[in-house]
PDB file of C-alpha atoms and ligand atoms in Angstrom:
ATOM      1  CA  MET C 159     173.545  56.421-118.688  1.00  0.00           C
ATOM      2  CA  ILE C 160     174.713  59.694-117.377  1.00  0.00           C
ATOM      3  CA  ASP C 161     172.885  61.808-114.503  1.00  0.00           C
ATOM      4  CA  TYR C 162     170.364  64.052-115.559  1.00  0.00           C
ATOM      5  CA  MET C 163     166.997  65.368-114.622  1.00  0.00           C
ATOM      6  CA  ILE C 164     164.000  67.264-116.419  1.00  0.00           C
ATOM      7  CA  ARG C 165     161.418  69.453-114.844  1.00  0.00           C
ATOM      8  CA  ALA C 166     157.384  68.976-116.420  1.00  0.00           C
ATOM      9  CA  ILE C 167     154.324  70.537-115.983  1.00  0.00           C
ATOM     10  CA  ASP C 168     150.853  69.446-117.138  1.00  0.00           C
ATOM     11  CA  GLU C 169     148.804  70.864-119.634  1.00  0.00           C
ATOM     12  CA  THR C 170     146.351  72.096-117.142  1.00  0.00           C
ATOM     13  CA  GLY C 171     149.288  73.767-115.026  1.00  0.00           C
ATOM     14  CA  SER C 172     147.996  71.710-111.834  1.00  0.00           C
ATOM     15  CA  ILE C 173     151.343  70.064-111.397  1.00  0.00           C
ATOM     16  CA  ARG C 174     155.170  70.588-112.267  1.00  0.00           C
ATOM     17  CA  VAL C 175     157.120  67.739-111.697  1.00  0.00           C
ATOM     18  CA  PHE C 176     161.165  67.146-111.293  1.00  0.00           C
ATOM     19  CA  SER C 177     162.316  63.717-112.101  1.00  0.00           C
ATOM     20  CA  ALA C 178     166.121  62.843-111.543  1.00  0.00           C
ATOM     21  CA  SER C 179     168.696  59.812-112.426  1.00  0.00           C
ATOM     22  CA  THR C 180     171.197  59.816-109.872  1.00  0.00           C
ATOM     23  CA  THR C 181     173.044  56.837-109.718  1.00  0.00           C
ATOM     24  CA  ASN C 182     176.523  58.170-110.840  1.00  0.00           C
ATOM     25  CA  ALA C 183     176.731  61.071-108.114  1.00  0.00           C
ATOM     26  CA  VAL C 184     175.343  58.701-105.660  1.00  0.00           C
ATOM     27  CA  GLN C 185     178.086  55.940-106.603  1.00  0.00           C
ATOM     28  CA  ARG C 186     181.091  58.819-106.408  1.00  0.00           C
ATOM     29  CA  ALA C 187     179.679  60.189-103.349  1.00  0.00           C
ATOM     30  CA  ARG C 188     180.075  56.467-101.785  1.00  0.00           C
ATOM     31  CA  GLU C 189     183.680  56.376-103.050  1.00  0.00           C
ATOM     32  CA  THR C 190     184.857  59.395-101.620  1.00  0.00           C
ATOM     33  CA  HIS C 191     183.188  58.628 -98.316  1.00  0.00           C
ATOM     34  CA  ASN C 192     183.520  54.810 -98.378  1.00  0.00           C
ATOM     35  CA  THR C 193     180.209  54.681 -96.727  1.00  0.00           C
ATOM     36  CA  THR C 194     178.222  51.454 -95.384  1.00  0.00           C
ATOM     37  CA  PRO C 195     174.868  50.570 -97.550  1.00  0.00           C
ATOM     38  CA  VAL C 196     172.802  52.579 -94.832  1.00  0.00           C
ATOM     39  CA  SER C 197     174.753  55.606 -94.954  1.00  0.00           C
ATOM     40  CA  THR C 198     175.390  55.260 -99.230  1.00  0.00           C
ATOM     41  CA  ALA C 199     171.423  55.276 -99.063  1.00  0.00           C
ATOM     42  CA  ALA C 200     170.953  57.904 -96.564  1.00  0.00           C
ATOM     43  CA  LEU C 201     173.395  60.451 -98.121  1.00  0.00           C
ATOM     44  CA  GLY C 202     172.220  59.519-101.577  1.00  0.00           C
ATOM     45  CA  ARG C 203     168.624  60.317-100.647  1.00  0.00           C
ATOM     46  CA  VAL C 204     169.828  63.662 -99.607  1.00  0.00           C
ATOM     47  CA  ILE C 205     172.211  64.256-102.512  1.00  0.00           C
ATOM     48  CA  THR C 206     169.060  63.548-104.927  1.00  0.00           C
ATOM     49  CA  ALA C 207     166.903  65.590-102.816  1.00  0.00           C
ATOM     50  CA  SER C 208     169.192  68.498-102.872  1.00  0.00           C
ATOM     51  CA  LEU C 209     169.654  68.447-106.793  1.00  0.00           C
ATOM     52  CA  LEU C 210     166.182  68.346-107.517  1.00  0.00           C
ATOM     53  CA  MET C 211     165.634  71.130-105.140  1.00  0.00           C
ATOM     54  CA  GLY C 212     168.677  73.002-107.013  1.00  0.00           C
ATOM     55  CA  ASN C 213     166.705  73.017-110.186  1.00  0.00           C
ATOM     56  CA  THR C 214     164.440  76.211-108.857  1.00  0.00           C
ATOM     57  CA  LEU C 215     167.774  78.267-108.447  1.00  0.00           C
ATOM     58  CA  LYS C 216     168.005  81.145-111.330  1.00  0.00           C
ATOM     59  CA  ASN C 217     171.575  82.770-110.712  1.00  0.00           C
ATOM     60  CA  GLU C 218     175.309  81.457-111.042  1.00  0.00           C
ATOM     61  CA  LYS C 219     175.973  82.208-107.156  1.00  0.00           C
ATOM     62  CA  ASP C 220     172.448  80.662-105.782  1.00  0.00           C
ATOM     63  CA  LYS C 221     172.979  77.637-103.580  1.00  0.00           C
ATOM     64  CA  ILE C 222     170.529  75.202-101.874  1.00  0.00           C
ATOM     65  CA  SER C 223     171.270  73.275 -99.100  1.00  0.00           C
ATOM     66  CA  ILE C 224     169.766  70.513 -97.258  1.00  0.00           C
ATOM     67  CA  GLN C 225     170.998  69.541 -93.733  1.00  0.00           C
ATOM     68  CA  ILE C 226     169.727  66.832 -91.782  1.00  0.00           C
ATOM     69  CA  THR C 227     170.405  66.545 -87.808  1.00  0.00           C
ATOM     70  CA  GLY C 228     169.452  63.125 -86.231  1.00  0.00           C
ATOM     71  CA  ASP C 229     169.815  61.118 -83.131  1.00  0.00           C
ATOM     72  CA  GLY C 230     170.692  58.083 -85.020  1.00  0.00           C
ATOM     73  CA  GLN C 231     174.214  56.411 -85.536  1.00  0.00           C
ATOM     74  CA  ILE C 232     174.478  59.007 -88.700  1.00  0.00           C
ATOM     75  CA  LYS C 233     174.119  61.902 -86.934  1.00  0.00           C
ATOM     76  CA  ASN C 234     174.470  65.005 -89.578  1.00  0.00           C
ATOM     77  CA  ILE C 235     174.037  64.871 -93.619  1.00  0.00           C
ATOM     78  CA  LEU C 236     174.739  67.949 -95.705  1.00  0.00           C
ATOM     79  CA  ALA C 237     174.204  68.422 -99.470  1.00  0.00           C
ATOM     80  CA  ILE C 238     174.359  71.628-101.163  1.00  0.00           C
ATOM     81  CA  SER C 239     173.869  72.136-104.709  1.00  0.00           C
ATOM     82  CA  ASN C 240     173.578  75.012-107.059  1.00  0.00           C
ATOM     83  CA  CYS C 241     171.784  75.768-110.538  1.00  0.00           C
ATOM     84  CA  ARG C 242     174.421  74.067-112.910  1.00  0.00           C
ATOM     85  CA  GLY C 243     173.043  70.694-111.379  1.00  0.00           C
ATOM     86  CA  GLN C 244     176.380  70.081-109.418  1.00  0.00           C
ATOM     87  CA  VAL C 245     176.081  68.704-105.772  1.00  0.00           C
ATOM     88  CA  LYS C 246     178.466  68.248-102.998  1.00  0.00           C
ATOM     89  CA  GLY C 247     177.425  65.781 -99.792  1.00  0.00           C
ATOM     90  CA  TYR C 248     179.053  65.509 -96.622  1.00  0.00           C
ATOM     91  CA  ILE C 249     177.883  62.765 -94.218  1.00  0.00           C
ATOM     92  CA  SER C 250     179.589  62.904 -90.242  1.00  0.00           C
ATOM     93  CA  ASN C 251     179.117  58.784 -89.946  1.00  0.00           C
ATOM     94  CA  PRO C 252     179.623  56.944 -93.416  1.00  0.00           C
ATOM     95  CA  HIS C 253     179.983  53.640 -91.533  1.00  0.00           C
ATOM     96  CA  ALA C 254     176.594  53.512 -90.042  1.00  0.00           C
ATOM     97  CA  ASP C 255     175.224  50.010 -89.746  1.00  0.00           C
ATOM     98  CA  LEU C 256     171.807  48.610 -88.396  1.00  0.00           C
ATOM     99  CA  PRO C 257     169.916  45.477 -89.134  1.00  0.00           C
ATOM    100  CA  LEU C 258     167.925  45.476 -92.385  1.00  0.00           C
ATOM    101  CA  LYS C 259     164.243  46.412 -91.751  1.00  0.00           C
ATOM    102  CA  GLY C 260     161.438  43.711 -93.226  1.00  0.00           C
ATOM    103  CA  LYS C 261     161.427  42.940 -96.975  1.00  0.00           C
ATOM    104  CA  GLY C 262     165.533  43.110 -96.659  1.00  0.00           C
ATOM    105  CA  LYS C 263     165.133  47.166 -96.874  1.00  0.00           C
ATOM    106  CA  LEU C 264     167.652  49.540 -95.320  1.00  0.00           C
ATOM    107  CA  ASP C 265     167.072  50.944 -92.232  1.00  0.00           C
ATOM    108  CA  VAL C 266     167.691  54.839 -93.092  1.00  0.00           C
ATOM    109  CA  GLY C 267     165.178  55.959 -90.710  1.00  0.00           C
ATOM    110  CA  GLY C 268     166.515  53.960 -87.791  1.00  0.00           C
ATOM    111  CA  ALA C 269     170.098  55.170 -89.071  1.00  0.00           C
ATOM    112  CA  ILE C 270     169.135  58.945 -88.932  1.00  0.00           C
ATOM    113  CA  GLY C 271     166.701  58.826 -86.103  1.00  0.00           C
ATOM    114  CA  ASN C 272     164.755  61.997 -84.671  1.00  0.00           C
ATOM    115  CA  GLY C 273     165.740  65.201 -85.926  1.00  0.00           C
ATOM    116  CA  ILE C 274     164.954  68.327 -87.919  1.00  0.00           C
ATOM    117  CA  MET C 275     165.630  69.035 -91.569  1.00  0.00           C
ATOM    118  CA  THR C 276     166.730  72.066 -92.328  1.00  0.00           C
ATOM    119  CA  VAL C 277     166.587  73.902 -96.015  1.00  0.00           C
ATOM    120  CA  ILE C 278     168.709  77.030 -96.663  1.00  0.00           C
ATOM    121  CA  LYS C 279     168.288  78.839-100.164  1.00  0.00           C
ATOM    122  CA  ASP C 280     170.878  81.278-100.194  1.00  0.00           C
ATOM    123  CA  LEU C 281     169.712  83.559-103.092  1.00  0.00           C
ATOM    124  CA  GLY C 282     172.671  86.286-102.829  1.00  0.00           C
ATOM    125  CA  MET C 283     170.217  88.357-101.066  1.00  0.00           C
ATOM    126  CA  LYS C 284     171.623  89.895 -97.332  1.00  0.00           C
ATOM    127  CA  GLU C 285     170.098  86.860 -95.624  1.00  0.00           C
ATOM    128  CA  PRO C 286     169.606  83.163 -97.075  1.00  0.00           C
ATOM    129  CA  TYR C 287     166.248  82.073 -96.208  1.00  0.00           C
ATOM    130  CA  VAL C 288     166.102  79.170 -93.679  1.00  0.00           C
ATOM    131  CA  GLY C 289     163.236  76.463 -93.317  1.00  0.00           C
ATOM    132  CA  GLN C 290     163.569  74.074 -90.835  1.00  0.00           C
ATOM    133  CA  THR C 291     161.059  71.486 -89.952  1.00  0.00           C
ATOM    134  CA  GLU C 292     161.188  68.123 -87.728  1.00  0.00           C
ATOM    135  CA  LEU C 293     161.584  64.670 -89.236  1.00  0.00           C
ATOM    136  CA  VAL C 294     158.665  62.606 -89.824  1.00  0.00           C
ATOM    137  CA  THR C 295     160.262  59.164 -90.519  1.00  0.00           C
ATOM    138  CA  GLY C 296     164.363  59.927 -91.235  1.00  0.00           C
ATOM    139  CA  GLU C 297     163.504  58.286 -94.452  1.00  0.00           C
ATOM    140  CA  ILE C 298     164.238  61.655 -96.164  1.00  0.00           C
ATOM    141  CA  ALA C 299     161.327  61.636 -98.844  1.00  0.00           C
ATOM    142  CA  GLU C 300     158.559  61.870 -96.638  1.00  0.00           C
ATOM    143  CA  ASP C 301     160.397  64.314 -94.549  1.00  0.00           C
ATOM    144  CA  LEU C 302     160.855  66.833 -97.354  1.00  0.00           C
ATOM    145  CA  ALA C 303     157.416  66.679 -98.530  1.00  0.00           C
ATOM    146  CA  HIS C 304     156.469  67.468 -94.840  1.00  0.00           C
ATOM    147  CA  TYR C 305     159.131  70.317 -95.204  1.00  0.00           C
ATOM    148  CA  PHE C 306     157.322  71.372 -98.285  1.00  0.00           C
ATOM    149  CA  ALA C 307     153.728  71.643 -96.774  1.00  0.00           C
ATOM    150  CA  HIS C 308     154.707  73.183 -93.572  1.00  0.00           C
ATOM    151  CA  SER C 309     157.545  75.495 -94.653  1.00  0.00           C
ATOM    152  CA  ASP C 310     156.738  76.094 -97.805  1.00  0.00           C
ATOM    153  CA  GLN C 311     152.675  75.754 -97.994  1.00  0.00           C
ATOM    154  CA  GLN C 312     153.255  73.550-100.889  1.00  0.00           C
ATOM    155  CA  PRO C 313     151.715  70.191-100.894  1.00  0.00           C
ATOM    156  CA  SER C 314     154.154  67.863-102.692  1.00  0.00           C
ATOM    157  CA  ALA C 315     154.681  64.117-103.585  1.00  0.00           C
ATOM    158  CA  VAL C 316     158.372  63.086-102.964  1.00  0.00           C
ATOM    159  CA  ALA C 317     160.202  59.694-103.752  1.00  0.00           C
ATOM    160  CA  LEU C 318     163.876  59.091-103.504  1.00  0.00           C
ATOM    161  CA  GLY C 319     165.634  56.069-103.671  1.00  0.00           C
ATOM    162  CA  VAL C 320     168.845  54.553-103.790  1.00  0.00           C
ATOM    163  CA  LEU C 321     169.537  50.585-104.515  1.00  0.00           C
ATOM    164  CA  VAL C 322     173.261  49.217-103.130  1.00  0.00           C
ATOM    165  CA  ASP C 323     174.721  46.063-104.426  1.00  0.00           C
ATOM    166  CA  LYS C 324     175.620  43.210-102.355  1.00  0.00           C
ATOM    167  CA  ASP C 325     179.293  44.511-103.571  1.00  0.00           C
ATOM    168  CA  TYR C 326     178.147  47.736-101.557  1.00  0.00           C
ATOM    169  CA  THR C 327     178.132  49.568-104.962  1.00  0.00           C
ATOM    170  CA  VAL C 328     175.446  52.079-106.210  1.00  0.00           C
ATOM    171  CA  LYS C 329     173.114  49.892-108.382  1.00  0.00           C
ATOM    172  CA  ALA C 330     170.524  52.531-108.933  1.00  0.00           C
ATOM    173  CA  ALA C 331     169.760  56.086-107.421  1.00  0.00           C
ATOM    174  CA  GLY C 332     167.280  58.705-108.548  1.00  0.00           C
ATOM    175  CA  GLY C 333     163.921  60.636-107.243  1.00  0.00           C
ATOM    176  CA  TYR C 334     161.060  63.035-108.022  1.00  0.00           C
ATOM    177  CA  ILE C 335     159.219  65.555-106.716  1.00  0.00           C
ATOM    178  CA  ILE C 336     155.687  66.430-107.874  1.00  0.00           C
ATOM    179  CA  GLN C 337     154.519  69.724-106.616  1.00  0.00           C
ATOM    180  CA  VAL C 338     150.730  71.137-106.601  1.00  0.00           C
ATOM    181  CA  LEU C 339     150.425  74.580-108.090  1.00  0.00           C
ATOM    182  CA  PRO C 340     147.895  77.178-107.078  1.00  0.00           C
ATOM    183  CA  ASN C 341     144.711  76.532-108.896  1.00  0.00           C
ATOM    184  CA  ALA C 342     145.259  73.019-109.298  1.00  0.00           C
ATOM    185  CA  GLU C 343     142.532  70.951-111.132  1.00  0.00           C
ATOM    186  CA  GLU C 344     140.771  68.332-108.521  1.00  0.00           C
ATOM    187  CA  GLU C 345     140.624  65.652-111.148  1.00  0.00           C
ATOM    188  CA  VAL C 346     144.517  66.220-112.151  1.00  0.00           C
ATOM    189  CA  ILE C 347     145.065  65.780-108.180  1.00  0.00           C
ATOM    190  CA  SER C 348     143.081  62.523-107.675  1.00  0.00           C
ATOM    191  CA  LYS C 349     144.101  60.697-111.003  1.00  0.00           C
ATOM    192  CA  LEU C 350     148.080  61.263-109.658  1.00  0.00           C
ATOM    193  CA  GLU C 351     147.203  60.452-105.996  1.00  0.00           C
ATOM    194  CA  GLU C 352     146.058  57.135-107.284  1.00  0.00           C
ATOM    195  CA  THR C 353     148.853  56.144-109.437  1.00  0.00           C
ATOM    196  CA  ILE C 354     151.259  57.192-106.621  1.00  0.00           C
ATOM    197  CA  ALA C 355     149.612  54.993-104.474  1.00  0.00           C
ATOM    198  CA  ASN C 356     149.975  51.891-106.523  1.00  0.00           C
ATOM    199  CA  SER C 357     153.513  52.683-108.086  1.00  0.00           C
ATOM    200  CA  GLU C 358     156.840  50.921-107.685  1.00  0.00           C
ATOM    201  CA  PRO C 359     159.510  52.386-105.505  1.00  0.00           C
ATOM    202  CA  ILE C 360     161.464  54.840-107.467  1.00  0.00           C
ATOM    203  CA  SER C 361     164.743  52.776-107.252  1.00  0.00           C
ATOM    204  CA  THR C 362     163.344  49.483-108.982  1.00  0.00           C
ATOM    205  CA  LEU C 363     162.142  51.763-111.828  1.00  0.00           C
ATOM    206  CA  ILE C 364     165.656  53.106-112.204  1.00  0.00           C
ATOM    207  CA  GLU C 365     167.165  49.605-111.890  1.00  0.00           C
ATOM    208  CA  LYS C 366     164.842  48.562-114.856  1.00  0.00           C
ATOM    209  CA  GLY C 367     166.523  50.881-116.721  1.00  0.00           C
ATOM    210  CA  TYR C 368     163.685  53.902-116.620  1.00  0.00           C
ATOM    211  CA  THR C 369     165.312  57.392-117.751  1.00  0.00           C
ATOM    212  CA  PRO C 370     163.836  60.567-115.882  1.00  0.00           C
ATOM    213  CA  GLU C 371     161.173  61.102-118.930  1.00  0.00           C
ATOM    214  CA  ASP C 372     160.119  57.168-118.187  1.00  0.00           C
ATOM    215  CA  VAL C 373     159.315  57.607-114.939  1.00  0.00           C
ATOM    216  CA  LEU C 374     157.370  60.669-115.673  1.00  0.00           C
ATOM    217  CA  ASP C 375     155.381  58.913-117.960  1.00  0.00           C
ATOM    218  CA  TYR C 376     154.805  56.021-115.482  1.00  0.00           C
ATOM    219  CA  ILE C 377     153.794  58.582-112.538  1.00  0.00           C
ATOM    220  CA  CYS C 378     151.803  61.067-114.577  1.00  0.00           C
ATOM    221  CA  GLU C 379     150.145  58.087-116.914  1.00  0.00           C
ATOM    222  CA  GLY C 380     147.037  59.649-118.543  1.00  0.00           C
ATOM    223  CA  LEU C 381     148.140  63.110-118.181  1.00  0.00           C
ATOM    224  CA  ASP C 382     149.402  65.542-120.743  1.00  0.00           C
ATOM    225  CA  MET C 383     152.854  66.541-119.597  1.00  0.00           C
ATOM    226  CA  LYS C 384     155.281  68.780-121.182  1.00  0.00           C
ATOM    227  CA  ILE C 385     159.034  68.623-120.885  1.00  0.00           C
ATOM    228  CA  LEU C 386     160.626  72.472-120.030  1.00  0.00           C
ATOM    229  CA  GLU C 387     164.060  71.646-119.090  1.00  0.00           C
ATOM    230  CA  LYS C 388     166.726  69.178-119.093  1.00  0.00           C
ATOM    231  CA  LYS C 389     169.710  68.885-117.128  1.00  0.00           C
ATOM    232  CA  ASP C 390     173.015  67.265-116.679  1.00  0.00           C
ATOM    233  CA  LEU C 391     173.746  66.409-113.007  1.00  0.00           C
ATOM    234  CA  LYS C 392     176.756  65.434-111.164  1.00  0.00           C
ATOM    235  CA  LEU C 393     178.587  65.627-107.935  1.00  0.00           C
ATOM    236  CA  ALA C 394     181.455  68.212-107.954  1.00  0.00           C
ATOM    237  CA  CYS C 395     183.181  70.296-104.837  1.00  0.00           C
ATOM    238  CA  ASP C 396     184.083  73.537-105.140  1.00  0.00           C
ATOM    239  CA  CYS C 397     186.680  73.807-102.717  1.00  0.00           C
ATOM    240  CA  CYS C 398     190.380  75.665-103.330  1.00  0.00           C
ATOM    241  CA  GLN C 399     193.416  76.276-101.643  1.00  0.00           C
ATOM    242  CA  GLU C 400     191.861  79.856-100.817  1.00  0.00           C
ATOM    243  CA  ARG C 401     188.778  78.535 -99.198  1.00  0.00           C
ATOM    244  CA  ILE C 402     190.854  76.421 -97.065  1.00  0.00           C
ATOM    245  CA  GLU C 403     193.143  79.084 -96.194  1.00  0.00           C
ATOM    246  CA  ARG C 404     190.150  81.039 -94.865  1.00  0.00           C
ATOM    247  CA  ALA C 405     189.180  78.486 -92.928  1.00  0.00           C
ATOM    248  CA  LEU C 406     192.696  78.257 -91.468  1.00  0.00           C
ATOM    249  CA  ILE C 407     192.608  82.063 -90.604  1.00  0.00           C
ATOM    250  CA  SER C 408     188.837  81.579 -88.687  1.00  0.00           C
ATOM    251  CA  ILE C 409     190.902  79.038 -86.298  1.00  0.00           C
ATOM    252  CA  GLY C 410     192.364  81.882 -84.638  1.00  0.00           C
ATOM    253  CA  GLU C 411     196.027  83.407 -83.678  1.00  0.00           C
ATOM    254  CA  ASN C 412     196.469  81.369 -80.537  1.00  0.00           C
ATOM    255  CA  ASP C 413     195.624  77.925 -82.308  1.00  0.00           C
ATOM    256  CA  LEU C 414     197.568  78.607 -85.652  1.00  0.00           C
ATOM    257  CA  THR C 415     200.648  79.772 -83.344  1.00  0.00           C
ATOM    258  CA  GLU C 416     200.292  76.242 -81.700  1.00  0.00           C
ATOM    259  CA  ILE C 417     200.453  74.512 -84.713  1.00  0.00           C
ATOM    260  CA  ILE C 418     203.379  76.282 -86.194  1.00  0.00           C
ATOM    261  CA  GLU C 419     205.486  75.649 -83.419  1.00  0.00           C
ATOM    262  CA  GLU C 420     204.189  72.166 -82.792  1.00  0.00           C
ATOM    263  CA  ASP C 421     204.059  70.717 -86.242  1.00  0.00           C
ATOM    264  CA  GLY C 422     205.576  73.338 -88.573  1.00  0.00           C
ATOM    265  CA  LYS C 423     203.127  72.222 -91.077  1.00  0.00           C
ATOM    266  CA  ALA C 424     199.596  71.626 -91.526  1.00  0.00           C
ATOM    267  CA  GLU C 425     197.141  69.082 -93.755  1.00  0.00           C
ATOM    268  CA  LEU C 426     193.651  69.918 -93.976  1.00  0.00           C
ATOM    269  CA  CYS C 427     190.852  67.579 -95.944  1.00  0.00           C
ATOM    270  CA  CYS C 428     187.753  69.013 -97.579  1.00  0.00           C
ATOM    271  CA  GLU C 429     184.902  67.268 -96.044  1.00  0.00           C
ATOM    272  CA  PHE C 430     183.054  66.859 -99.146  1.00  0.00           C
ATOM    273  CA  CYS C 431     185.519  65.799-101.310  1.00  0.00           C
ATOM    274  CA  ASP C 432     188.301  64.498 -99.533  1.00  0.00           C
ATOM    275  CA  THR C 433     191.011  66.329-101.382  1.00  0.00           C
ATOM    276  CA  LYS C 434     193.936  67.179 -99.134  1.00  0.00           C
ATOM    277  CA  TYR C 435     195.545  70.655 -98.587  1.00  0.00           C
ATOM    278  CA  ASN C 436     199.036  70.836 -97.415  1.00  0.00           C
ATOM    279  CA  PHE C 437     200.688  74.199 -95.789  1.00  0.00           C
ATOM    280  CA  ASN C 438     204.155  74.357 -94.738  1.00  0.00           C
ATOM    281  CA  LYS C 439     205.781  76.850 -91.985  1.00  0.00           C
ATOM    282  CA  GLU C 440     206.269  79.647 -94.240  1.00  0.00           C
ATOM    283  CA  GLU C 441     202.597  79.556 -95.456  1.00  0.00           C
ATOM    284  CA  LEU C 442     201.176  78.929 -91.917  1.00  0.00           C
ATOM    285  CA  ILE C 443     203.179  82.050 -90.953  1.00  0.00           C
ATOM    286  CA  ASP C 444     201.522  84.094 -93.753  1.00  0.00           C
ATOM    287  CA  ILE C 445     198.251  82.680 -92.809  1.00  0.00           C
ATOM    288  CA  LEU C 446     198.852  83.569 -89.161  1.00  0.00           C
ATOM    289  CA  ASN C 447     199.876  87.370 -90.125  1.00  0.00           C
ATOM    290  CA  GLN C 448     196.349  87.380 -92.215  1.00  0.00           C
ATOM    291  CA  ALA C 449     194.799  86.302 -89.103  1.00  0.00           C
ATOM    292  CA  LYS C 450     196.631  88.906 -87.070  1.00  0.00           C
ATOM    293  CA  ASN C 451     195.327  92.023 -89.300  1.00  0.00           C
ATOM    294  CA  LYS C 452     191.851  90.806 -89.079  1.00  0.00           C
TER     295      LYS C 452
HETATM  296 ZN1   ZN A 751     186.296  69.438-101.690  1.00  0.00          ZN
END
C-alpha cells in the first residue's frame, strides 16, 4: 500500500480529522539514517506528525517544520513537510539505544527526554510563524496535542505510531489528528472521547491492514464523516548543488581558504537525505570569490 492521507469533517462541523499511513516514508527514513529501533520510532512519529500538519498548507512554497530538542540520547529531530505531501527528516543521533519499557514498548520518551517542541509555519510571509511548547512526555503525540492546546488554542487528539519489526524494518507507521472546531456539539465530543479512550494503538491498526479510511471509520464510529481530500505522501528531499553551495558560502572566507589550501576539495553531505556533493578546487575558489563579494 502506498502512503497517503485523508482529511475529513463530520456532518455537524464539530471535528476535522487527518488520518495517514506512512509506513513507506518511515521505512525509507530508516534506511537513509540507518536508525536503531527507538530512533526509528521517534523520527517516524515526527515525520508522520509533520505530514499530517502539512495538509493545512495551501501554497507551493509553504512549509511546516516540527523540531524536537531534548536532553535524552537523541537530542534533535527535525521534519519539514510541504503542501505536496512530501517530507524530509533529520535525527542527530540515529543510534539511540535504551532498554524496552513495559509490554516490550520502545522508550521514545526516554530517548527524547525533557525539552521543547518548536513548530515553524513558513507561509511565505515576511516572518514565519513560530510556536513553542515544552515537551510533556517526549512521546511526540502527547507533546503535539499539548502544543495544539497551548500554542494554537486548538483542542486536539493526536495518535502517532511506528511498529518496528525484529529485523529493524518498519512494519507499520501512521497517525491521526482530530481537531475540535469552534461551536462543536457536545454530543460529538463525548462520543469521540469514549471511542478514543478504548481504541487500539494506531500502529496495531495499520499493521492489521487498516487504511486511513478504515482508521477514520474506527475512531469516528457512529459519526457521519465526509472525506474532503485524499493525498499521496512520500519522503523526498529538495536539496541540490546550488543549496549546498550557499551553505559553503556561509561558512566564510577564512574557513573556505583553509579548505582550499589544505584539502583542495570538499565533500558535503545533505543531512536529510545523505546525498553527497563534491567540490573540486576550481569550484571552491569560485565559491570563495562569491563569499568575498557578499
Ligand atoms: Zn537532501
